[in-house]
Amino acid sequence: MLSRLFAPKVKVSAHCDLPCGVYDPAQARIEAESVKAVQEKYQANEDPEFRTRAVLIKEQRAELAKHHVSVLWSDYFKPPHFEKYPQLNTLVNETLKALSAAKGSTDPKTGEKALELIAEIDRIFWETKKA
C-alpha cells in the first residue's frame, strides 16, 4: 500500500538532464577561440610578464573548452546519437586530446586543430537537434 502511495503518478523521459537548450558546442568553441587568440598574442609579444599571463589564461581557457566538450559527450549525446554517428566517440576523444595539446603549446596551429574538431562536433550536435 505504501508503495502505491509513493509511486510516481506521471512517468516522464528526456534525452538530456534538463530541457533542451542548455547544451551548446558554442561554449567550447568560444573558449577554444580564446586559446588560439592567446597563442597568437603570445607569439607577437616578447614581454616575459605578458607571456606568463598569456600561458595561464590559455591553459584555463583550454580546460574550460575540455569541460564543455566532456559535458556534451556525457550529458547530451545519448545511445541513438552514437548509433547514428559511430565516429562520435573517437571525435570527442580526438577533440579532448587536441585541446590538451593546445593547452600545452603556444603554437596557434594546435588551437586551430581543436577548433576544427569542435566544428565537427557542432555539426553533429545541430543535426541531432533537427531530429
mmCIF file of N, CA and C in Angstrom:
data_model
loop_
_atom_site.group_PDB
_atom_site.id
_atom_site.type_symbol
_atom_site.label_atom_id
_atom_site.label_comp_id
_atom_site.label_asym_id
_atom_site.label_seq_id
_atom_site.Cartn_x
_atom_site.Cartn_y
_atom_site.Cartn_z
ATOM 1 N N MET A 1 0.808 -1.182 0.000
ATOM 2 C CA MET A 1 0.000 0.000 0.000
ATOM 3 C C MET A 1 0.866 1.267 0.000
ATOM 4 N N LEU A 2 1.934 1.274 0.791
ATOM 5 C CA LEU A 2 2.823 2.427 0.814
ATOM 6 C C LEU A 2 3.497 2.642 -0.541
ATOM 7 N N SER A 3 3.838 1.542 -1.197
ATOM 8 C CA SER A 3 4.495 1.693 -2.489
ATOM 9 C C SER A 3 3.570 2.358 -3.503
ATOM 10 N N ARG A 4 2.282 2.054 -3.454
ATOM 11 C CA ARG A 4 1.331 2.708 -4.354
ATOM 12 C C ARG A 4 1.172 4.179 -3.988
ATOM 13 N N LEU A 5 1.220 4.476 -2.725
ATOM 14 C CA LEU A 5 1.056 5.844 -2.263
ATOM 15 C C LEU A 5 2.204 6.738 -2.737
ATOM 16 N N PHE A 6 3.424 6.184 -2.698
ATOM 17 C CA PHE A 6 4.607 6.966 -3.063
ATOM 18 C C PHE A 6 5.060 6.741 -4.498
ATOM 19 N N ALA A 7 4.361 5.923 -5.229
ATOM 20 C CA ALA A 7 4.717 5.674 -6.625
ATOM 21 C C ALA A 7 4.484 6.941 -7.439
ATOM 22 N N PRO A 8 5.353 7.175 -8.428
ATOM 23 C CA PRO A 8 5.158 8.362 -9.267
ATOM 24 C C PRO A 8 3.825 8.288 -10.024
ATOM 25 N N LYS A 9 3.180 9.398 -10.121
ATOM 26 C CA LYS A 9 1.894 9.458 -10.816
ATOM 27 C C LYS A 9 2.077 9.608 -12.325
ATOM 28 N N VAL A 10 3.144 10.284 -12.703
ATOM 29 C CA VAL A 10 3.415 10.520 -14.109
ATOM 30 C C VAL A 10 4.844 10.085 -14.391
ATOM 31 N N LYS A 11 5.011 9.334 -15.462
ATOM 32 C CA LYS A 11 6.352 8.923 -15.861
ATOM 33 C C LYS A 11 6.782 9.803 -17.025
ATOM 34 N N VAL A 12 7.965 10.404 -16.896
ATOM 35 C CA VAL A 12 8.484 11.272 -17.945
ATOM 36 C C VAL A 12 9.853 10.779 -18.372
ATOM 37 N N SER A 13 10.253 11.181 -19.569
ATOM 38 C CA SER A 13 11.600 10.847 -20.020
ATOM 39 C C SER A 13 12.101 11.981 -20.905
ATOM 40 N N ALA A 14 13.400 12.120 -20.943
ATOM 41 C CA ALA A 14 14.040 13.133 -21.780
ATOM 42 C C ALA A 14 15.388 12.590 -22.210
ATOM 43 N N HIS A 15 15.895 13.116 -23.303
ATOM 44 C CA HIS A 15 17.186 12.624 -23.771
ATOM 45 C C HIS A 15 18.357 13.341 -23.106
ATOM 46 N N CYS A 16 18.088 14.346 -22.309
ATOM 47 C CA CYS A 16 19.166 15.045 -21.598
ATOM 48 C C CYS A 16 18.711 15.359 -20.175
ATOM 49 N N ASP A 17 19.627 15.866 -19.370
ATOM 50 C CA ASP A 17 19.352 16.088 -17.957
ATOM 51 C C ASP A 17 18.299 17.168 -17.700
ATOM 52 N N LEU A 18 18.287 18.186 -18.524
ATOM 53 C CA LEU A 18 17.351 19.302 -18.395
ATOM 54 C C LEU A 18 16.678 19.504 -19.747
ATOM 55 N N PRO A 19 15.613 20.254 -19.780
ATOM 56 C CA PRO A 19 15.009 20.534 -21.086
ATOM 57 C C PRO A 19 16.049 21.105 -22.045
ATOM 58 N N CYS A 20 15.920 20.717 -23.286
ATOM 59 C CA CYS A 20 16.902 21.139 -24.294
ATOM 60 C C CYS A 20 17.074 22.647 -24.319
ATOM 61 N N GLY A 21 18.226 23.036 -24.760
ATOM 62 C CA GLY A 21 18.539 24.448 -24.824
ATOM 63 C C GLY A 21 19.670 24.812 -23.878
ATOM 64 N N VAL A 22 20.050 23.899 -22.987
ATOM 65 C CA VAL A 22 21.122 24.206 -22.051
ATOM 66 C C VAL A 22 22.476 23.724 -22.565
ATOM 67 N N TYR A 23 22.467 22.883 -23.593
ATOM 68 C CA TYR A 23 23.725 22.384 -24.154
ATOM 69 C C TYR A 23 23.978 23.067 -25.484
ATOM 70 N N ASP A 24 25.227 23.434 -25.721
ATOM 71 C CA ASP A 24 25.568 24.064 -26.987
ATOM 72 C C ASP A 24 27.088 24.016 -27.156
ATOM 73 N N PRO A 25 27.566 23.483 -28.272
ATOM 74 C CA PRO A 25 29.010 23.451 -28.516
ATOM 75 C C PRO A 25 29.638 24.840 -28.641
ATOM 76 N N ALA A 26 28.808 25.864 -28.770
ATOM 77 C CA ALA A 26 29.344 27.230 -28.868
ATOM 78 C C ALA A 26 30.196 27.580 -27.658
ATOM 79 N N GLN A 27 29.838 27.035 -26.500
ATOM 80 C CA GLN A 27 30.630 27.322 -25.298
ATOM 81 C C GLN A 27 32.063 26.814 -25.465
ATOM 82 N N ALA A 28 32.204 25.606 -25.987
ATOM 83 C CA ALA A 28 33.544 25.054 -26.216
ATOM 84 C C ALA A 28 34.274 25.841 -27.297
ATOM 85 N N ARG A 29 33.551 26.208 -28.356
ATOM 86 C CA ARG A 29 34.159 26.953 -29.451
ATOM 87 C C ARG A 29 34.678 28.309 -28.978
ATOM 88 N N ILE A 30 33.896 29.009 -28.178
ATOM 89 C CA ILE A 30 34.320 30.325 -27.686
ATOM 90 C C ILE A 30 35.608 30.202 -26.861
ATOM 91 N N GLU A 31 35.656 29.209 -25.992
ATOM 92 C CA GLU A 31 36.869 29.012 -25.185
ATOM 93 C C GLU A 31 38.058 28.640 -26.065
ATOM 94 N N ALA A 32 37.822 27.776 -27.064
ATOM 95 C CA ALA A 32 38.912 27.375 -27.962
ATOM 96 C C ALA A 32 39.374 28.548 -28.823
ATOM 97 N N GLU A 33 38.452 29.417 -29.215
ATOM 98 C CA GLU A 33 38.854 30.625 -29.948
ATOM 99 C C GLU A 33 39.750 31.500 -29.078
ATOM 100 N N SER A 34 39.447 31.564 -27.793
ATOM 101 C CA SER A 34 40.297 32.319 -26.867
ATOM 102 C C SER A 34 41.684 31.709 -26.784
ATOM 103 N N VAL A 35 41.740 30.382 -26.753
ATOM 104 C CA VAL A 35 43.040 29.690 -26.704
ATOM 105 C C VAL A 35 43.882 30.091 -27.903
ATOM 106 N N LYS A 36 43.287 29.989 -29.087
ATOM 107 C CA LYS A 36 44.049 30.328 -30.299
ATOM 108 C C LYS A 36 44.449 31.800 -30.305
ATOM 109 N N ALA A 37 43.542 32.679 -29.900
ATOM 110 C CA ALA A 37 43.854 34.110 -29.876
ATOM 111 C C ALA A 37 45.005 34.404 -28.911
ATOM 112 N N VAL A 38 44.991 33.771 -27.764
ATOM 113 C CA VAL A 38 46.077 33.972 -26.798
ATOM 114 C C VAL A 38 47.390 33.430 -27.362
ATOM 115 N N GLN A 39 47.331 32.284 -28.034
ATOM 116 C CA GLN A 39 48.543 31.739 -28.643
ATOM 117 C C GLN A 39 49.124 32.718 -29.661
ATOM 118 N N GLU A 40 48.258 33.343 -30.452
ATOM 119 C CA GLU A 40 48.718 34.322 -31.435
ATOM 120 C C GLU A 40 49.314 35.553 -30.752
ATOM 121 N N LYS A 41 48.667 36.029 -29.696
ATOM 122 C CA LYS A 41 49.182 37.184 -28.962
ATOM 123 C C LYS A 41 50.516 36.846 -28.282
ATOM 124 N N TYR A 42 50.624 35.637 -27.777
ATOM 125 C CA TYR A 42 51.875 35.187 -27.162
ATOM 126 C C TYR A 42 53.009 35.275 -28.185
ATOM 127 N N GLN A 43 52.752 34.782 -29.385
ATOM 128 C CA GLN A 43 53.780 34.777 -30.429
ATOM 129 C C GLN A 43 54.194 36.195 -30.833
ATOM 130 N N ALA A 44 53.278 37.149 -30.711
ATOM 131 C CA ALA A 44 53.536 38.524 -31.156
ATOM 132 C C ALA A 44 54.134 39.405 -30.064
ATOM 133 N N ASN A 45 54.372 38.873 -28.888
ATOM 134 C CA ASN A 45 54.826 39.694 -27.772
ATOM 135 C C ASN A 45 56.019 39.035 -27.097
ATOM 136 N N GLU A 46 57.054 39.800 -26.869
ATOM 137 C CA GLU A 46 58.276 39.271 -26.256
ATOM 138 C C GLU A 46 58.354 39.526 -24.747
ATOM 139 N N ASP A 47 57.428 40.306 -24.209
ATOM 140 C CA ASP A 47 57.458 40.652 -22.793
ATOM 141 C C ASP A 47 57.232 39.400 -21.940
ATOM 142 N N PRO A 48 58.197 39.058 -21.064
ATOM 143 C CA PRO A 48 58.069 37.834 -20.282
ATOM 144 C C PRO A 48 56.868 37.828 -19.333
ATOM 145 N N GLU A 49 56.534 38.966 -18.772
ATOM 146 C CA GLU A 49 55.364 39.016 -17.877
ATOM 147 C C GLU A 49 54.072 38.793 -18.662
ATOM 148 N N PHE A 50 53.983 39.433 -19.829
ATOM 149 C CA PHE A 50 52.817 39.227 -20.682
ATOM 150 C C PHE A 50 52.696 37.751 -21.056
ATOM 151 N N ARG A 51 53.808 37.159 -21.438
ATOM 152 C CA ARG A 51 53.794 35.758 -21.858
ATOM 153 C C ARG A 51 53.382 34.829 -20.716
ATOM 154 N N THR A 52 53.819 35.140 -19.505
ATOM 155 C CA THR A 52 53.434 34.330 -18.350
ATOM 156 C C THR A 52 51.925 34.385 -18.136
ATOM 157 N N ARG A 53 51.370 35.591 -18.210
ATOM 158 C CA ARG A 53 49.918 35.737 -18.054
ATOM 159 C C ARG A 53 49.184 35.045 -19.197
ATOM 160 N N ALA A 54 49.723 35.179 -20.401
ATOM 161 C CA ALA A 54 49.086 34.563 -21.567
ATOM 162 C C ALA A 54 49.021 33.044 -21.415
ATOM 163 N N VAL A 55 50.085 32.445 -20.953
ATOM 164 C CA VAL A 55 50.102 30.986 -20.772
ATOM 165 C C VAL A 55 49.064 30.575 -19.733
ATOM 166 N N LEU A 56 48.974 31.302 -18.658
ATOM 167 C CA LEU A 56 47.994 30.990 -17.616
ATOM 168 C C LEU A 56 46.565 31.065 -18.167
ATOM 169 N N ILE A 57 46.264 32.139 -18.864
ATOM 170 C CA ILE A 57 44.921 32.310 -19.430
ATOM 171 C C ILE A 57 44.629 31.225 -20.453
ATOM 172 N N LYS A 58 45.584 30.944 -21.332
ATOM 173 C CA LYS A 58 45.421 29.906 -22.356
ATOM 174 C C LYS A 58 45.104 28.562 -21.728
ATOM 175 N N GLU A 59 45.831 28.214 -20.692
ATOM 176 C CA GLU A 59 45.600 26.927 -20.033
ATOM 177 C C GLU A 59 44.221 26.875 -19.375
ATOM 178 N N GLN A 60 43.789 27.956 -18.768
ATOM 179 C CA GLN A 60 42.448 27.994 -18.159
ATOM 180 C C GLN A 60 41.367 27.846 -19.222
ATOM 181 N N ARG A 61 41.506 28.557 -20.333
ATOM 182 C CA ARG A 61 40.503 28.503 -21.406
ATOM 183 C C ARG A 61 40.470 27.123 -22.050
ATOM 184 N N ALA A 62 41.618 26.503 -22.228
ATOM 185 C CA ALA A 62 41.654 25.158 -22.800
ATOM 186 C C ALA A 62 40.947 24.169 -21.877
ATOM 187 N N GLU A 63 41.157 24.322 -20.598
ATOM 188 C CA GLU A 63 40.496 23.438 -19.631
ATOM 189 C C GLU A 63 38.980 23.638 -19.666
ATOM 190 N N LEU A 64 38.538 24.882 -19.789
ATOM 191 C CA LEU A 64 37.100 25.144 -19.901
ATOM 192 C C LEU A 64 36.530 24.535 -21.180
ATOM 193 N N ALA A 65 37.248 24.648 -22.281
ATOM 194 C CA ALA A 65 36.784 24.044 -23.537
ATOM 195 C C ALA A 65 36.672 22.527 -23.382
ATOM 196 N N LYS A 66 37.666 21.924 -22.740
ATOM 197 C CA LYS A 66 37.601 20.479 -22.494
ATOM 198 C C LYS A 66 36.377 20.132 -21.650
ATOM 199 N N HIS A 67 36.101 20.935 -20.668
ATOM 200 C CA HIS A 67 34.931 20.698 -19.815
ATOM 201 C C HIS A 67 33.647 20.717 -20.650
ATOM 202 N N HIS A 68 33.507 21.719 -21.502
ATOM 203 C CA HIS A 68 32.280 21.839 -22.288
ATOM 204 C C HIS A 68 32.124 20.674 -23.275
ATOM 205 N N VAL A 69 33.208 20.234 -23.882
ATOM 206 C CA VAL A 69 33.146 19.074 -24.779
ATOM 207 C C VAL A 69 32.784 17.824 -23.978
ATOM 208 N N SER A 70 33.380 17.670 -22.816
ATOM 209 C CA SER A 70 33.083 16.497 -21.972
ATOM 210 C C SER A 70 31.622 16.473 -21.535
ATOM 211 N N VAL A 71 31.073 17.621 -21.216
ATOM 212 C CA VAL A 71 29.666 17.690 -20.807
ATOM 213 C C VAL A 71 28.757 17.293 -21.967
ATOM 214 N N LEU A 72 29.060 17.759 -23.157
ATOM 215 C CA LEU A 72 28.265 17.333 -24.315
ATOM 216 C C LEU A 72 28.312 15.818 -24.462
ATOM 217 N N TRP A 73 29.508 15.266 -24.360
ATOM 218 C CA TRP A 73 29.687 13.829 -24.540
ATOM 219 C C TRP A 73 28.941 13.035 -23.470
ATOM 220 N N SER A 74 29.044 13.467 -22.219
ATOM 221 C CA SER A 74 28.473 12.663 -21.131
ATOM 222 C C SER A 74 27.011 12.970 -20.843
ATOM 223 N N ASP A 75 26.565 14.204 -21.085
ATOM 224 C CA ASP A 75 25.213 14.579 -20.692
ATOM 225 C C ASP A 75 24.246 14.759 -21.861
ATOM 226 N N TYR A 76 24.742 15.214 -22.995
ATOM 227 C CA TYR A 76 23.825 15.460 -24.111
ATOM 228 C C TYR A 76 23.711 14.262 -25.050
ATOM 229 N N PHE A 77 24.835 13.813 -25.581
ATOM 230 C CA PHE A 77 24.802 12.723 -26.558
ATOM 231 C C PHE A 77 24.365 11.428 -25.887
ATOM 232 N N LYS A 78 23.436 10.748 -26.509
ATOM 233 C CA LYS A 78 22.846 9.511 -25.982
ATOM 234 C C LYS A 78 23.057 8.375 -26.976
ATOM 235 N N PRO A 79 22.745 7.125 -26.576
ATOM 236 C CA PRO A 79 22.979 5.975 -27.462
ATOM 237 C C PRO A 79 22.469 6.141 -28.898
ATOM 238 N N PRO A 80 21.282 6.689 -29.123
ATOM 239 C CA PRO A 80 20.865 6.844 -30.531
ATOM 240 C C PRO A 80 21.803 7.744 -31.344
ATOM 241 N N HIS A 81 22.400 8.746 -30.688
ATOM 242 C CA HIS A 81 23.346 9.620 -31.381
ATOM 243 C C HIS A 81 24.608 8.832 -31.756
ATOM 244 N N PHE A 82 25.081 8.007 -30.829
ATOM 245 C CA PHE A 82 26.294 7.229 -31.096
ATOM 246 C C PHE A 82 26.042 6.168 -32.160
ATOM 247 N N GLU A 83 24.808 5.687 -32.242
ATOM 248 C CA GLU A 83 24.463 4.722 -33.300
ATOM 249 C C GLU A 83 24.452 5.407 -34.658
ATOM 250 N N LYS A 84 23.869 6.591 -34.727
ATOM 251 C CA LYS A 84 23.784 7.311 -35.990
ATOM 252 C C LYS A 84 25.135 7.891 -36.412
ATOM 253 N N TYR A 85 25.944 8.266 -35.441
ATOM 254 C CA TYR A 85 27.258 8.870 -35.702
ATOM 255 C C TYR A 85 28.330 8.020 -35.012
ATOM 256 N N PRO A 86 28.692 6.889 -35.597
ATOM 257 C CA PRO A 86 29.631 5.980 -34.925
ATOM 258 C C PRO A 86 31.018 6.591 -34.693
ATOM 259 N N GLN A 87 31.342 7.653 -35.398
ATOM 260 C CA GLN A 87 32.632 8.328 -35.222
ATOM 261 C C GLN A 87 32.645 9.271 -34.027
ATOM 262 N N LEU A 88 31.501 9.435 -33.368
ATOM 263 C CA LEU A 88 31.367 10.463 -32.332
ATOM 264 C C LEU A 88 32.297 10.240 -31.135
ATOM 265 N N ASN A 89 32.396 9.022 -30.648
ATOM 266 C CA ASN A 89 33.301 8.774 -29.514
ATOM 267 C C ASN A 89 34.741 9.116 -29.871
ATOM 268 N N THR A 90 35.167 8.690 -31.043
ATOM 269 C CA THR A 90 36.534 8.979 -31.479
ATOM 270 C C THR A 90 36.731 10.470 -31.678
ATOM 271 N N LEU A 91 35.729 11.132 -32.263
ATOM 272 C CA LEU A 91 35.805 12.569 -32.481
ATOM 273 C C LEU A 91 35.946 13.330 -31.164
ATOM 274 N N VAL A 92 35.159 12.969 -30.174
ATOM 275 C CA VAL A 92 35.247 13.642 -28.868
ATOM 276 C C VAL A 92 36.622 13.391 -28.252
ATOM 277 N N ASN A 93 37.099 12.154 -28.333
ATOM 278 C CA ASN A 93 38.418 11.832 -27.791
ATOM 279 C C ASN A 93 39.504 12.647 -28.475
ATOM 280 N N GLU A 94 39.463 12.718 -29.806
ATOM 281 C CA GLU A 94 40.458 13.495 -30.551
ATOM 282 C C GLU A 94 40.369 14.984 -30.195
ATOM 283 N N THR A 95 39.153 15.473 -29.993
ATOM 284 C CA THR A 95 38.968 16.879 -29.635
ATOM 285 C C THR A 95 39.569 17.173 -28.262
ATOM 286 N N LEU A 96 39.311 16.295 -27.301
ATOM 287 C CA LEU A 96 39.881 16.483 -25.968
ATOM 288 C C LEU A 96 41.400 16.432 -26.007
ATOM 289 N N LYS A 97 41.950 15.534 -26.796
ATOM 290 C CA LYS A 97 43.409 15.440 -26.922
ATOM 291 C C LYS A 97 43.977 16.678 -27.623
ATOM 292 N N ALA A 98 43.255 17.187 -28.626
ATOM 293 C CA ALA A 98 43.705 18.400 -29.314
ATOM 294 C C ALA A 98 43.677 19.593 -28.369
ATOM 295 N N LEU A 99 42.664 19.658 -27.528
ATOM 296 C CA LEU A 99 42.608 20.741 -26.536
ATOM 297 C C LEU A 99 43.724 20.609 -25.509
ATOM 298 N N SER A 100 44.056 19.391 -25.145
ATOM 299 C CA SER A 100 45.201 19.189 -24.245
ATOM 300 C C SER A 100 46.489 19.644 -24.912
ATOM 301 N N ALA A 101 46.633 19.338 -26.201
ATOM 302 C CA ALA A 101 47.829 19.776 -26.928
ATOM 303 C C ALA A 101 47.893 21.296 -26.988
ATOM 304 N N ALA A 102 46.741 21.939 -27.232
ATOM 305 C CA ALA A 102 46.699 23.397 -27.277
ATOM 306 C C ALA A 102 46.987 23.998 -25.901
ATOM 307 N N LYS A 103 46.520 23.312 -24.877
ATOM 308 C CA LYS A 103 46.770 23.772 -23.510
ATOM 309 C C LYS A 103 48.276 23.805 -23.230
ATOM 310 N N GLY A 104 48.988 22.839 -23.768
ATOM 311 C CA GLY A 104 50.415 22.726 -23.503
ATOM 312 C C GLY A 104 51.308 23.374 -24.543
ATOM 313 N N SER A 105 50.724 24.125 -25.461
ATOM 314 C CA SER A 105 51.516 24.693 -26.552
ATOM 315 C C SER A 105 51.199 26.171 -26.745
ATOM 316 N N THR A 106 52.158 26.880 -27.277
ATOM 317 C CA THR A 106 51.917 28.274 -27.651
ATOM 318 C C THR A 106 51.800 28.411 -29.172
ATOM 319 N N ASP A 107 51.749 27.308 -29.881
ATOM 320 C CA ASP A 107 51.624 27.306 -31.335
ATOM 321 C C ASP A 107 50.146 27.419 -31.719
ATOM 322 N N PRO A 108 49.754 28.475 -32.416
ATOM 323 C CA PRO A 108 48.358 28.641 -32.802
ATOM 324 C C PRO A 108 47.811 27.506 -33.670
ATOM 325 N N LYS A 109 48.671 26.746 -34.302
ATOM 326 C CA LYS A 109 48.197 25.606 -35.107
ATOM 327 C C LYS A 109 47.480 24.581 -34.230
ATOM 328 N N THR A 110 47.917 24.446 -32.980
ATOM 329 C CA THR A 110 47.243 23.494 -32.085
ATOM 330 C C THR A 110 45.856 24.008 -31.707
ATOM 331 N N GLY A 111 45.739 25.307 -31.537
ATOM 332 C CA GLY A 111 44.429 25.894 -31.268
ATOM 333 C C GLY A 111 43.501 25.744 -32.458
ATOM 334 N N GLU A 112 44.047 25.931 -33.657
ATOM 335 C CA GLU A 112 43.248 25.786 -34.877
ATOM 336 C C GLU A 112 42.748 24.347 -35.045
ATOM 337 N N LYS A 113 43.591 23.379 -34.753
ATOM 338 C CA LYS A 113 43.190 21.964 -34.854
ATOM 339 C C LYS A 113 42.019 21.686 -33.909
ATOM 340 N N ALA A 114 42.095 22.184 -32.693
ATOM 341 C CA ALA A 114 40.998 21.995 -31.733
ATOM 342 C C ALA A 114 39.714 22.631 -32.261
ATOM 343 N N LEU A 115 39.820 23.809 -32.850
ATOM 344 C CA LEU A 115 38.633 24.482 -33.398
ATOM 345 C C LEU A 115 38.013 23.685 -34.544
ATOM 346 N N GLU A 116 38.844 23.082 -35.373
ATOM 347 C CA GLU A 116 38.323 22.266 -36.481
ATOM 348 C C GLU A 116 37.524 21.074 -35.950
ATOM 349 N N LEU A 117 38.038 20.433 -34.923
ATOM 350 C CA LEU A 117 37.345 19.284 -34.348
ATOM 351 C C LEU A 117 36.058 19.706 -33.639
ATOM 352 N N ILE A 118 36.103 20.816 -32.946
ATOM 353 C CA ILE A 118 34.887 21.324 -32.293
ATOM 354 C C ILE A 118 33.835 21.659 -33.341
ATOM 355 N N ALA A 119 34.257 22.166 -34.490
ATOM 356 C CA ALA A 119 33.306 22.473 -35.569
ATOM 357 C C ALA A 119 32.592 21.197 -36.035
ATOM 358 N N GLU A 120 33.292 20.087 -36.057
ATOM 359 C CA GLU A 120 32.656 18.823 -36.450
ATOM 360 C C GLU A 120 31.662 18.357 -35.381
ATOM 361 N N ILE A 121 32.017 18.510 -34.109
ATOM 362 C CA ILE A 121 31.074 18.189 -33.033
ATOM 363 C C ILE A 121 29.851 19.084 -33.158
ATOM 364 N N ASP A 122 30.075 20.346 -33.439
ATOM 365 C CA ASP A 122 28.989 21.312 -33.606
ATOM 366 C C ASP A 122 28.050 20.881 -34.732
ATOM 367 N N ARG A 123 28.607 20.442 -35.847
ATOM 368 C CA ARG A 123 27.794 19.998 -36.979
ATOM 369 C C ARG A 123 26.902 18.830 -36.573
ATOM 370 N N ILE A 124 27.487 17.844 -35.918
ATOM 371 C CA ILE A 124 26.721 16.673 -35.473
ATOM 372 C C ILE A 124 25.672 17.091 -34.449
ATOM 373 N N PHE A 125 26.059 17.920 -33.507
ATOM 374 C CA PHE A 125 25.130 18.374 -32.478
ATOM 375 C C PHE A 125 23.876 18.971 -33.109
ATOM 376 N N TRP A 126 24.064 19.895 -34.067
ATOM 377 C CA TRP A 126 22.897 20.558 -34.654
ATOM 378 C C TRP A 126 22.071 19.604 -35.529
ATOM 379 N N GLU A 127 22.720 18.600 -36.102
ATOM 380 C CA GLU A 127 21.951 17.578 -36.816
ATOM 381 C C GLU A 127 21.055 16.803 -35.846
ATOM 382 N N THR A 128 21.573 16.520 -34.653
ATOM 383 C CA THR A 128 20.765 15.793 -33.681
ATOM 384 C C THR A 128 19.606 16.647 -33.179
ATOM 385 N N LYS A 129 19.779 17.948 -33.146
ATOM 386 C CA LYS A 129 18.711 18.830 -32.692
ATOM 387 C C LYS A 129 17.556 18.897 -33.700
ATOM 388 N N LYS A 130 17.861 18.659 -34.977
ATOM 389 C CA LYS A 130 16.831 18.664 -36.016
ATOM 390 C C LYS A 130 15.958 17.420 -35.941
ATOM 391 N N ALA A 131 16.541 16.349 -35.431
ATOM 392 C CA ALA A 131 15.824 15.059 -35.422
ATOM 393 C C ALA A 131 14.705 15.025 -34.389
#
